[in-house]
Amino acid sequence: MTDLIKFKIASTVTNSPFWVAIIVLFFNSKGISVPDAFKLLSFYQISVVLLEYPTGVIGDYFSHKISISSGFLLSSLGLFASTLQLHIFFYYLVMVILALGTSLVSGSNTALLHKLSDDFKKDSSSLKTISMIWMLIALSLGGIIGKHSLVIPIYLTSITFLIGFTIMLSIKHSDHNNNSGNVFNKAKEGLLHIKSNRTLISILTVNAIVSGVFLSTKWFYNPFFEALNINISWWGILISLASLLSIVGVFVYKKFTSHRIIWYYLTLIILFGLTSLLNSKLSFVSLPALMVAHLVGGGYVQTFFEVDINKHLTDSTRASVISFGSLLIRLTSSLYIYTTGLILTNFDLSYLFVFTAILLTVIGLPLVIKLDKQSNLSPAQLSPLH
């Protein structure tokens, strides 16, 4: 078995969110209220934001393989620790461990795939498709199992990370980096690389806005399904069906690779969001249509920018820059989640979609148009001094 196949198996197996459908209920079973549960999740997000870039630099400076392996092991231990009956203070400590595990993998996984692959675009899109399909299975099973036990989905996710850790240890490829200077110079090198490339700055900014909004969706399934009185055994299945639309976006990317597709995606979301505000009678059509466009477009955007960003990177700073991009995404996501909480406290779901439409109209679409124009310029024209 080749190292590339081993890496794909490890990446797929560890993409097993059995816990997503039941995480808030799981915290409730530990005596943690819904507001405190969301505070824990927000703290996790903030912790990942703070750790993203430093851990990406560590991967570039030492070894992407070791960084990923360490991340898988910490995630496994953190999830197992979360099943214990702890004081809420210790749950915050668990969130730090999980955030460190997540950030050690982020950036280094793409960097290692780029080293192992002879066709990064093909292997990246195929890995994303396979991982999403397995994710759907894990989501569905998590909801069904969660009806009988809220702790088993957490154990299962912990075990998958342990399996991923074991597989990573069997990869023979050595990517130990012999860097001169200290790790702080490596951190500076990554930031200077971003600063020197206008197109890369635009790509990272657009990706932060669009992917940040897209990735925020998962945190609102629990309270949304509870409000609709949907049986918990259906939660994972419904989330899986929604996620299937993201796979459609990946397939669209394989056929059509263009900034214009992102134009169309944002335009549809804007139109459907504003329609729900201007004509409430059409909201029963516009809101579901907006969700479909959001999920399909999100799958396309994630794949598009993952490949596009890597075109502008060198191996010496790849994980650092990718981690910096993930930091921006999570920062945007945290702000969006906070704003969403304020909106849903005072208004209904349609206002959230309208807010999203306005956000993408004012910030997202102009940035995509700018990026499309930059992609047609020569390298000399893209110089920061031009």
Coordinates of N, CA and C in Angstrom, one line a residue, residues 66 87 108 144 176 190 219 231 238 251 256 261 322-323 332 343:
I66 N 4.7 14.3 11.5 CA 4.7 14.3 13.0 C 3.6 15.3 13.5
H87 N -15.7 19.0 36.3 CA -16.2 20.4 36.5 C -16.0 21.1 35.2
S108 N -1.0 21.2 7.8 CA 0.0 20.1 7.5 C -0.6 19.0 6.7
I144 N -28.4 8.1 15.1 CA -29.2 6.8 15.5 C -28.6 6.3 16.8
H176 N 11.0 15.2 7.3 CA 11.7 16.1 8.3 C 12.4 17.2 7.6
G190 N 6.5 32.8 6.4 CA 5.2 32.6 5.9 C 4.4 33.9 5.7
W219 N -23.1 24.3 13.6 CA -23.3 24.5 15.0 C -24.8 24.8 15.3
N231 N -37.3 14.0 16.0 CA -36.7 12.9 16.8 C -35.2 12.8 16.6
L238 N -30.7 13.7 8.6 CA -31.0 15.0 8.0 C -29.8 15.8 7.7
F251 N -18.3 17.8 -7.2 CA -18.4 17.2 -8.6 C -18.5 18.3 -9.6
F256 N -16.2 22.0 -13.9 CA -16.0 23.5 -14.2 C -15.2 24.2 -13.1
I261 N -18.2 30.7 -11.4 CA -19.1 29.8 -10.7 C -19.4 30.3 -9.3
I322 N -1.4 28.0 4.7 CA -2.7 27.3 4.8 C -3.3 27.5 6.2
S323 N -2.5 27.3 7.2 CA -3.0 27.5 8.6 C -3.5 28.9 8.8
T332 N -13.6 34.5 11.0 CA -14.9 34.9 10.4 C -16.1 34.1 10.9
I343 N -29.1 37.5 16.3 CA -30.2 37.6 15.4 C -31.3 36.6 15.8

